[in-house]
Short mmCIF file of C-alpha atoms in Angstrom, two decimals:
data_model
loop_
_atom_site.label_atom_id
_atom_site.label_comp_id
_atom_site.label_asym_id
_atom_site.label_seq_id
_atom_site.Cartn_x
_atom_site.Cartn_y
_atom_site.Cartn_z
CA MET A 151 36.41 -8.49 19.91
CA LEU A 152 37.00 -9.85 16.42
CA THR A 153 40.49 -10.89 15.31
CA PRO A 154 41.94 -11.23 11.78
CA ASN A 155 41.59 -15.01 12.12
CA ASP A 156 37.85 -14.91 12.74
CA LYS A 157 35.62 -16.10 9.91
CA ILE A 158 33.35 -13.30 8.69
CA TYR A 159 30.37 -14.01 6.44
CA ILE A 160 29.34 -11.09 4.24
CA ALA A 161 25.83 -11.61 2.91
CA GLY A 162 25.54 -9.62 -0.31
CA HIS A 163 29.29 -9.53 -0.98
CA HIS A 164 28.80 -8.81 -4.70
CA GLY A 165 26.61 -5.78 -4.06
CA LEU A 166 27.34 -2.09 -3.78
CA VAL A 167 28.11 -2.07 -0.05
CA GLY A 168 28.97 -5.71 0.52
CA SER A 169 31.77 -5.67 -2.04
CA ALA A 170 33.18 -2.48 -0.52
CA ILE A 171 33.06 -3.98 2.99
CA TRP A 172 34.88 -7.08 1.70
CA ARG A 173 37.68 -4.94 0.24
CA ASN A 174 37.90 -2.78 3.37
CA LEU A 175 38.27 -5.80 5.63
CA GLN A 176 40.97 -7.26 3.40
CA GLN A 177 42.85 -3.96 3.49
CA ARG A 178 42.81 -4.22 7.30
CA GLY A 179 44.22 -7.76 7.24
CA TYR A 180 40.96 -9.66 7.70
CA ASN A 181 41.18 -12.35 5.02
CA ASN A 182 39.08 -15.16 6.46
CA LEU A 183 36.02 -13.94 4.56
CA ILE A 184 33.21 -15.99 3.09
CA GLY A 185 30.45 -15.03 0.68
CA ARG A 186 27.90 -16.70 -1.53
CA SER A 187 26.23 -15.40 -4.66
CA HIS A 188 22.45 -15.50 -4.89
CA ARG A 189 22.79 -18.46 -7.26
CA GLU A 190 24.87 -20.32 -4.67
CA LEU A 191 22.68 -19.41 -1.68
CA ASP A 192 19.13 -18.08 -1.77
CA LEU A 193 18.79 -16.23 1.52
CA THR A 194 15.00 -16.43 1.34
CA ASP A 195 15.32 -20.24 1.60
CA GLN A 196 15.32 -21.06 5.30
CA ALA A 197 16.61 -24.61 4.91
CA ALA A 198 19.45 -23.50 2.63
CA VAL A 199 20.52 -20.78 5.05
CA LYS A 200 20.54 -23.28 7.92
CA ARG A 201 22.71 -25.69 5.90
CA PHE A 202 25.13 -22.88 5.10
CA PHE A 203 25.53 -21.90 8.77
CA ASP A 204 25.85 -25.56 9.79
CA GLN A 205 28.71 -25.99 7.32
CA GLU A 206 30.57 -22.69 7.77
CA HIS A 207 29.99 -21.65 11.42
CA PRO A 208 30.99 -17.99 10.89
CA ASP A 209 32.26 -15.99 13.86
CA ALA A 210 30.65 -12.78 12.58
CA VAL A 211 28.02 -11.81 10.02
CA VAL A 212 27.54 -8.69 7.93
CA LEU A 213 24.00 -8.64 6.56
CA ALA A 214 24.31 -6.40 3.51
CA ALA A 215 22.02 -8.44 1.26
CA ALA A 216 18.63 -6.96 0.43
CA PHE A 217 15.99 -6.66 -2.28
CA VAL A 218 16.37 -3.00 -3.29
CA GLY A 219 15.36 -0.42 -5.89
CA GLY A 220 14.21 3.14 -6.55
CA ILE A 221 10.77 4.78 -6.53
CA MET A 222 9.58 2.92 -9.64
CA ALA A 223 10.62 -0.50 -8.34
CA ASN A 224 9.17 0.19 -4.88
CA SER A 225 5.85 1.10 -6.49
CA LEU A 226 5.71 -1.92 -8.79
CA TYR A 227 6.94 -4.66 -6.47
CA ARG A 228 5.48 -3.76 -3.08
CA ALA A 229 4.83 -7.36 -1.97
CA ASP A 230 8.33 -8.44 -3.04
CA PHE A 231 9.97 -5.60 -1.13
CA ILE A 232 8.41 -6.53 2.20
CA MET A 233 8.36 -10.32 1.84
CA GLN A 234 11.82 -10.92 0.40
CA ASN A 235 13.55 -8.59 2.83
CA MET A 236 11.71 -10.02 5.82
CA MET A 237 12.61 -13.57 4.80
CA ILE A 238 16.28 -12.69 4.29
CA GLN A 239 16.50 -10.97 7.67
CA CYS A 240 14.64 -13.65 9.63
CA ASN A 241 16.69 -16.45 8.12
CA VAL A 242 20.13 -14.86 8.55
CA ILE A 243 19.59 -13.30 11.99
CA GLY A 244 17.87 -16.43 13.27
CA GLU A 245 20.72 -18.70 12.17
CA ALA A 246 23.32 -16.25 13.45
CA TYR A 247 21.76 -16.58 16.90
CA ARG A 248 21.43 -20.35 16.74
CA HIS A 249 25.09 -20.63 15.75
CA GLN A 250 26.19 -18.12 18.41
CA VAL A 251 28.07 -15.70 16.18
CA LYS A 252 30.14 -13.16 18.13
CA LYS A 253 28.96 -10.13 16.20
CA LEU A 254 26.36 -9.24 13.59
CA LEU A 255 26.12 -6.01 11.60
CA PHE A 256 22.74 -5.35 9.98
CA LEU A 257 22.51 -2.77 7.18
CA GLY A 258 19.21 -0.95 6.87
CA SER A 259 18.27 2.36 5.29
CA THR A 260 17.28 5.85 6.39
CA CYS A 261 13.94 5.32 4.63
CA ILE A 262 12.89 3.83 7.99
CA TYR A 263 12.16 7.36 9.20
CA PRO A 264 8.83 9.20 8.95
CA LYS A 265 8.18 11.23 5.81
CA ASP A 266 7.88 14.45 7.82
CA ALA A 267 10.53 13.75 10.46
CA PRO A 268 12.29 16.85 11.86
CA GLN A 269 15.57 17.52 10.02
CA PRO A 270 18.30 16.49 10.47
CA ILE A 271 16.80 13.16 11.51
CA LYS A 272 17.91 11.73 14.83
CA GLU A 273 17.68 8.03 15.61
CA GLU A 274 14.91 8.88 18.09
CA ALA A 275 12.58 9.89 15.23
CA LEU A 276 11.89 6.23 14.44
CA LEU A 277 8.17 5.30 14.59
CA THR A 278 7.02 8.80 15.56
CA SER A 279 4.77 9.44 12.51
CA PRO A 280 3.76 7.91 9.12
CA LEU A 281 6.31 6.67 6.58
CA GLU A 282 6.73 7.81 2.98
CA TYR A 283 4.14 5.80 1.02
CA THR A 284 6.31 5.05 -2.03
CA ASN A 285 8.81 2.97 -0.02
CA GLU A 286 6.67 1.94 2.95
CA GLU A 287 7.08 -1.83 2.49
CA TYR A 288 10.87 -1.68 2.28
CA ALA A 289 10.98 0.66 5.28
CA ILE A 290 8.79 -1.61 7.39
CA ALA A 291 11.02 -4.59 6.57
CA LYS A 292 14.13 -2.66 7.60
CA ILE A 293 12.48 -1.44 10.81
CA ALA A 294 11.68 -5.07 11.61
CA GLY A 295 15.33 -5.97 10.98
CA LEU A 296 16.73 -3.37 13.34
CA LYS A 297 14.14 -4.33 15.96
CA MET A 298 15.21 -7.97 15.61
CA CYS A 299 18.79 -6.94 16.38
CA GLU A 300 17.72 -4.78 19.31
CA SER A 301 15.39 -7.45 20.71
CA TYR A 302 17.89 -10.31 20.43
CA ASN A 303 20.40 -8.15 22.29
CA LEU A 304 17.92 -7.38 25.05
CA GLN A 305 16.63 -10.92 25.45
CA TYR A 306 19.67 -13.03 24.72
CA GLY A 307 22.71 -10.82 25.29
CA THR A 308 23.82 -10.91 21.68
CA ASN A 309 25.98 -8.23 20.09
CA TYR A 310 24.00 -7.24 16.97
CA ILE A 311 24.41 -3.70 15.65
CA ALA A 312 22.07 -2.07 13.14
CA VAL A 313 23.32 0.77 10.94
CA MET A 314 21.12 2.97 8.78
CA PRO A 315 22.98 4.41 5.78
CA THR A 316 21.72 7.33 3.75
CA ASN A 317 21.55 7.14 -0.08
CA LEU A 318 24.59 5.22 -1.28
CA TYR A 319 26.47 5.25 -4.56
CA GLY A 320 29.79 3.93 -5.82
CA PRO A 321 31.59 1.00 -7.50
CA ASN A 322 29.32 -1.97 -8.27
CA ASP A 323 26.25 0.26 -8.25
CA ASN A 324 23.16 -0.89 -10.14
CA PHE A 325 22.64 0.98 -13.42
CA HIS A 326 19.73 -1.06 -14.75
CA LEU A 327 17.01 1.46 -15.50
CA GLU A 328 14.12 -0.64 -14.24
CA ASN A 329 15.23 -0.87 -10.61
CA SER A 330 18.23 1.37 -9.90
CA HIS A 331 18.47 4.20 -7.41
CA VAL A 332 18.35 7.88 -8.29
CA MET A 333 22.00 8.66 -9.00
CA PRO A 334 23.03 5.69 -11.20
CA ALA A 335 19.71 5.88 -13.10
CA MET A 336 20.19 9.61 -13.68
CA MET A 337 23.80 9.13 -14.74
CA ARG A 338 23.01 6.44 -17.28
CA LYS A 339 20.08 8.42 -18.72
CA ILE A 340 22.20 11.52 -19.18
CA TYR A 341 25.06 9.52 -20.68
CA LEU A 342 22.79 7.78 -23.20
CA ALA A 343 21.10 11.08 -24.15
CA LYS A 344 24.54 12.48 -24.92
CA LEU A 345 25.46 9.43 -27.01
CA LEU A 346 22.21 9.74 -28.98
CA HIS A 347 23.00 13.38 -29.72
CA ASP A 348 26.55 12.53 -30.74
CA ASN A 349 25.27 9.64 -32.89
CA GLN A 350 27.64 7.25 -31.07
CA TRP A 351 25.79 4.06 -31.90
CA ALA A 352 28.71 1.75 -31.20
CA ALA A 353 28.82 3.06 -27.63
CA ILE A 354 25.02 2.89 -27.31
CA THR A 355 24.82 -0.73 -28.46
CA ASN A 356 27.70 -1.65 -26.14
CA ASP A 357 25.86 -0.04 -23.23
CA MET A 358 22.63 -1.85 -24.09
CA ASP A 359 24.45 -5.17 -24.42
CA LYS A 360 26.00 -4.75 -20.97
CA ARG A 361 22.70 -3.70 -19.34
CA PRO A 362 19.64 -4.57 -21.47
CA VAL A 363 16.44 -2.59 -20.89
CA GLN A 364 13.29 -4.74 -20.83
CA GLY A 365 14.96 -7.28 -23.09
CA ILE A 366 16.19 -4.70 -25.61
CA THR A 367 19.91 -5.14 -26.32
CA GLY A 368 22.42 -3.64 -28.70
CA SER A 369 21.44 -6.18 -31.32
CA HIS A 370 18.00 -4.58 -31.73
CA SER A 371 17.35 -1.91 -34.34
CA HIS A 372 18.19 1.72 -33.72
CA GLN A 373 14.49 2.55 -33.66
CA GLU A 374 13.71 -0.16 -31.11
CA ILE A 375 16.51 1.18 -28.90
CA ARG A 376 15.26 4.76 -29.29
CA ASP A 377 11.73 3.67 -28.41
CA ILE A 378 12.68 1.84 -25.21
CA LEU A 379 14.99 4.65 -24.09
CA ALA A 380 12.24 7.20 -24.70
CA LYS A 381 10.05 5.21 -22.32
CA TYR A 382 12.58 6.07 -19.61
CA GLY A 383 12.82 9.73 -20.56
CA ILE A 384 15.99 9.42 -22.67
CA GLU A 385 16.02 11.30 -25.96
CA ASP A 386 18.51 13.02 -28.26
CA ASN A 387 20.19 15.59 -26.00
CA LYS A 388 17.21 15.59 -23.61
CA VAL A 389 16.49 13.76 -20.37
CA THR A 390 13.22 13.73 -18.44
CA LEU A 391 13.54 12.92 -14.74
CA TRP A 392 10.81 12.08 -12.25
CA GLY A 393 9.43 14.72 -9.87
CA THR A 394 10.09 18.42 -9.43
CA GLY A 395 13.82 18.27 -8.74
CA THR A 396 13.31 20.05 -5.42
CA PRO A 397 13.63 17.16 -2.92
CA LEU A 398 16.79 17.27 -0.86
CA ARG A 399 18.93 14.17 -0.58
CA GLU A 400 22.07 13.14 1.23
CA PHE A 401 24.53 10.87 -0.59
CA LEU A 402 27.34 8.74 0.82
CA TRP A 403 30.14 7.15 -1.21
CA SER A 404 29.86 3.36 -0.80
CA GLU A 405 33.50 2.93 0.20
CA ASP A 406 32.96 5.49 2.97
CA MET A 407 29.95 3.46 4.06
CA ALA A 408 32.11 0.34 4.08
CA ASP A 409 34.75 2.05 6.18
CA ALA A 410 32.12 3.19 8.68
CA SER A 411 30.61 -0.30 8.79
CA VAL A 412 33.94 -2.00 9.40
CA HIS A 413 34.85 0.59 12.04
CA ILE A 414 31.63 -0.25 13.89
CA LEU A 415 32.00 -4.01 13.36
CA LEU A 416 35.49 -4.01 14.87
CA ASN A 417 35.24 -1.29 17.50
CA VAL A 418 31.66 -0.73 18.66
CA ASP A 419 29.51 -3.00 20.82
CA PHE A 420 25.84 -2.84 21.80
CA ALA A 421 26.91 -1.85 25.31
CA ASP A 422 28.75 1.18 23.88
CA ILE A 423 25.62 2.35 22.08
CA ILE A 424 23.35 2.18 25.12
CA GLY A 425 26.06 3.61 27.36
CA ILE A 426 26.17 0.72 29.82
CA PRO A 427 29.60 -0.93 29.51
CA GLN A 428 28.76 -3.99 31.63
CA TYR A 429 25.24 -4.47 30.25
CA SER A 430 25.59 -8.06 29.01
CA SER A 431 27.52 -9.39 31.99
CA VAL A 432 25.07 -7.78 34.44
CA CYS A 433 22.03 -9.23 32.66
CA PHE A 434 23.40 -12.62 31.70
CA GLY A 435 26.45 -13.50 33.78
CA THR A 436 29.82 -14.57 32.37
CA LYS A 437 31.78 -17.75 31.77
CA ALA A 438 35.28 -18.39 33.12
CA ASP A 439 36.80 -17.06 29.88
CA GLY A 440 34.87 -13.78 30.24
CA SER A 441 32.34 -14.47 27.47
CA ILE A 442 28.59 -14.07 27.98
CA ASP A 443 26.82 -17.10 29.44
CA ARG A 444 23.31 -17.10 27.99
CA ASN A 445 22.29 -20.04 30.19
CA SER A 446 23.65 -18.73 33.47
CA SER A 447 21.31 -18.99 36.45
CA GLU A 448 22.93 -15.86 37.85
CA GLY A 449 21.90 -13.65 34.96
CA ARG A 450 18.17 -12.99 34.59
CA GLY A 451 18.21 -12.47 30.82
CA GLY A 452 16.62 -9.52 29.11
CA ALA A 453 16.84 -5.83 29.97
CA LEU A 454 16.93 -4.85 33.62
CA PRO A 455 13.71 -3.00 34.59
CA GLN A 456 15.63 -0.27 36.37
CA LEU A 457 17.34 0.66 33.10
CA GLY A 458 14.00 1.79 31.68
CA GLU A 459 13.14 1.52 27.99
CA ILE A 460 16.06 0.72 25.71
CA ARG A 461 15.24 1.60 22.11
CA ASN A 462 16.63 3.38 19.03
CA CYS A 463 19.97 1.60 19.35
CA HIS A 464 20.64 1.80 15.61
CA ILE A 465 23.24 4.18 14.15
CA ASN A 466 22.73 6.65 11.30
CA ILE A 467 25.53 6.64 8.72
CA GLY A 468 25.85 9.62 6.40
CA THR A 469 27.62 12.88 5.70
CA GLY A 470 25.26 15.34 7.36
CA LYS A 471 25.16 17.27 4.05
CA GLU A 472 22.41 17.50 1.41
CA ILE A 473 21.77 18.51 -2.19
CA THR A 474 18.62 18.90 -4.32
CA ILE A 475 17.90 16.40 -7.08
CA ARG A 476 18.15 19.28 -9.58
CA GLN A 477 21.60 20.22 -8.25
CA LEU A 478 22.62 16.57 -8.45
CA SER A 479 21.54 16.41 -12.09
CA ALA A 480 23.82 19.38 -12.83
CA LEU A 481 26.77 17.62 -11.18
CA VAL A 482 26.09 14.47 -13.19
CA ALA A 483 25.72 16.42 -16.44
CA LYS A 484 29.06 18.10 -15.77
CA ALA A 485 30.80 14.77 -15.11
CA VAL A 486 29.30 13.23 -18.27
CA GLY A 487 29.93 16.31 -20.42
CA PHE A 488 26.23 16.64 -21.25
CA GLU A 489 25.09 20.05 -22.50
CA GLY A 490 21.52 19.17 -23.42
CA GLU A 491 18.18 19.72 -21.68
CA ILE A 492 17.16 18.21 -18.35
CA VAL A 493 13.39 18.30 -17.75
CA PHE A 494 11.56 17.41 -14.54
CA ASP A 495 8.13 15.78 -14.80
CA SER A 496 6.16 17.13 -11.85
CA ASN A 497 3.35 14.64 -12.54
CA LYS A 498 5.62 11.89 -11.23
CA PRO A 499 6.24 11.39 -7.49
CA ASP A 500 9.07 13.12 -5.66
CA GLY A 501 9.25 10.72 -2.77
CA THR A 502 10.26 12.11 0.61
CA PRO A 503 10.75 15.90 0.35
CA ARG A 504 13.86 15.92 2.52
CA LYS A 505 15.95 13.25 4.22
CA LEU A 506 19.05 14.46 6.03
CA VAL A 507 20.29 12.36 8.94
CA ASP A 508 21.84 13.50 12.17
CA VAL A 509 25.25 11.82 12.38
CA SER A 510 26.26 13.01 15.83
CA LYS A 511 26.05 9.47 17.29
CA LEU A 512 28.29 8.18 14.49
CA HIS A 513 30.81 10.97 15.05
CA SER A 514 30.83 10.26 18.79
CA LEU A 515 31.80 6.67 17.97
CA GLY A 516 34.88 7.90 16.11
CA TRP A 517 34.04 8.01 12.39
CA THR A 518 33.40 10.76 9.78
CA HIS A 519 33.08 10.62 5.97
CA LYS A 520 35.91 11.45 3.54
CA ILE A 521 34.50 11.69 -0.02
CA GLU A 522 32.40 14.75 -0.90
CA ILE A 523 29.61 14.54 -3.48
CA GLU A 524 31.42 16.45 -6.26
CA GLU A 525 34.35 14.03 -6.20
CA GLY A 526 32.08 11.03 -5.77
CA VAL A 527 29.98 11.77 -8.86
CA GLU A 528 33.11 11.99 -11.01
CA ARG A 529 34.44 8.76 -9.53
CA LEU A 530 31.17 6.97 -10.19
CA PHE A 531 31.09 8.02 -13.85
CA ARG A 532 34.67 6.85 -14.34
CA TRP A 533 33.76 3.50 -12.79
CA TYR A 534 30.67 3.19 -15.00
CA CYS A 535 32.73 3.88 -18.13
CA SER A 536 35.27 1.27 -17.02
CA THR A 537 32.52 -1.39 -16.95
CA LEU A 538 31.59 -0.56 -20.53
CA ALA A 539 35.18 -1.14 -21.60
CA SER A 540 35.39 -4.51 -19.82
CA ASN A 541 33.27 -7.43 -18.72
CA GLY A 542 32.01 -5.42 -15.76
CA ARG A 543 28.50 -5.33 -14.41
#
């Protein structure tokens, strides 16, 4: 059990989820937190990660760092998506084990599930049929990560929990058009199309200065800005979005995700998930202080044969509710105040047709979401506007 004095390392603490987890822990009185920016610590560098763990010796780790993006980025950078994520996971999980951290929370994604998985998707659907092609490399990396957690637990008696969040959005989201997810990309496109129609060039140049698009900033000519925005389907009072608009998606407010993650980090153990309260002590033996003794001659190590196969120990995190991409675009347009045209380009890929997760395991562990999509979209747009009025991201 973690205490407020324990040192918790949050990998990816500047990101969408990592920053929210950091704030949530602080609100609960956990202030012994450590984080490193990518510039300070490259998690794909094995030697650097080892040095960091040697110096800091964290008691717990939250692995929220990842190389992420939407359909376009997944299609363009397939090798990067599998290699960078695998390196990050191997380095952090490996050092967490070598430094005997008490607890590790690994954040994956519901893209791990088959493209045609029965809906809503239960954890047991993992590896039952082919993945969605457009994000296959990222999904395979995340499947490997959750299997690392599961396998370390089974072989070494560790307490590593893997959670699979649905589509996330919220403060510190990525609005850069080249590699952002569906909601922030859609929101920025619709906002810029409205500004073009309203001839609000001061606001447009400010937006482009804060988040340049392929090197085009607010200092470029109006025509150069129009040309680059048109490449991303942004025109005067008109936005073109990828796909048919019919795919169904589930969205979870990032601060809800953080709350669920911290709830699991502080209150849920691997033994709780597999339903065997004394699993680790039975398999590995215990020390005088009650902690697991990995080197005990009494414990055999690994899963007991009589327990059968232990798999699918990860936890879905979501709302259990879904919305079409077309319906989402209407919510975003309403929040932005956009009254122009939204067009869907059916020649572009839709991605997975539907992806709703079953959250019954999560609910049984004592957590449910709080922010509904209508409120969340409005909150996200307010946050985005606040970054344009400050030195925000």
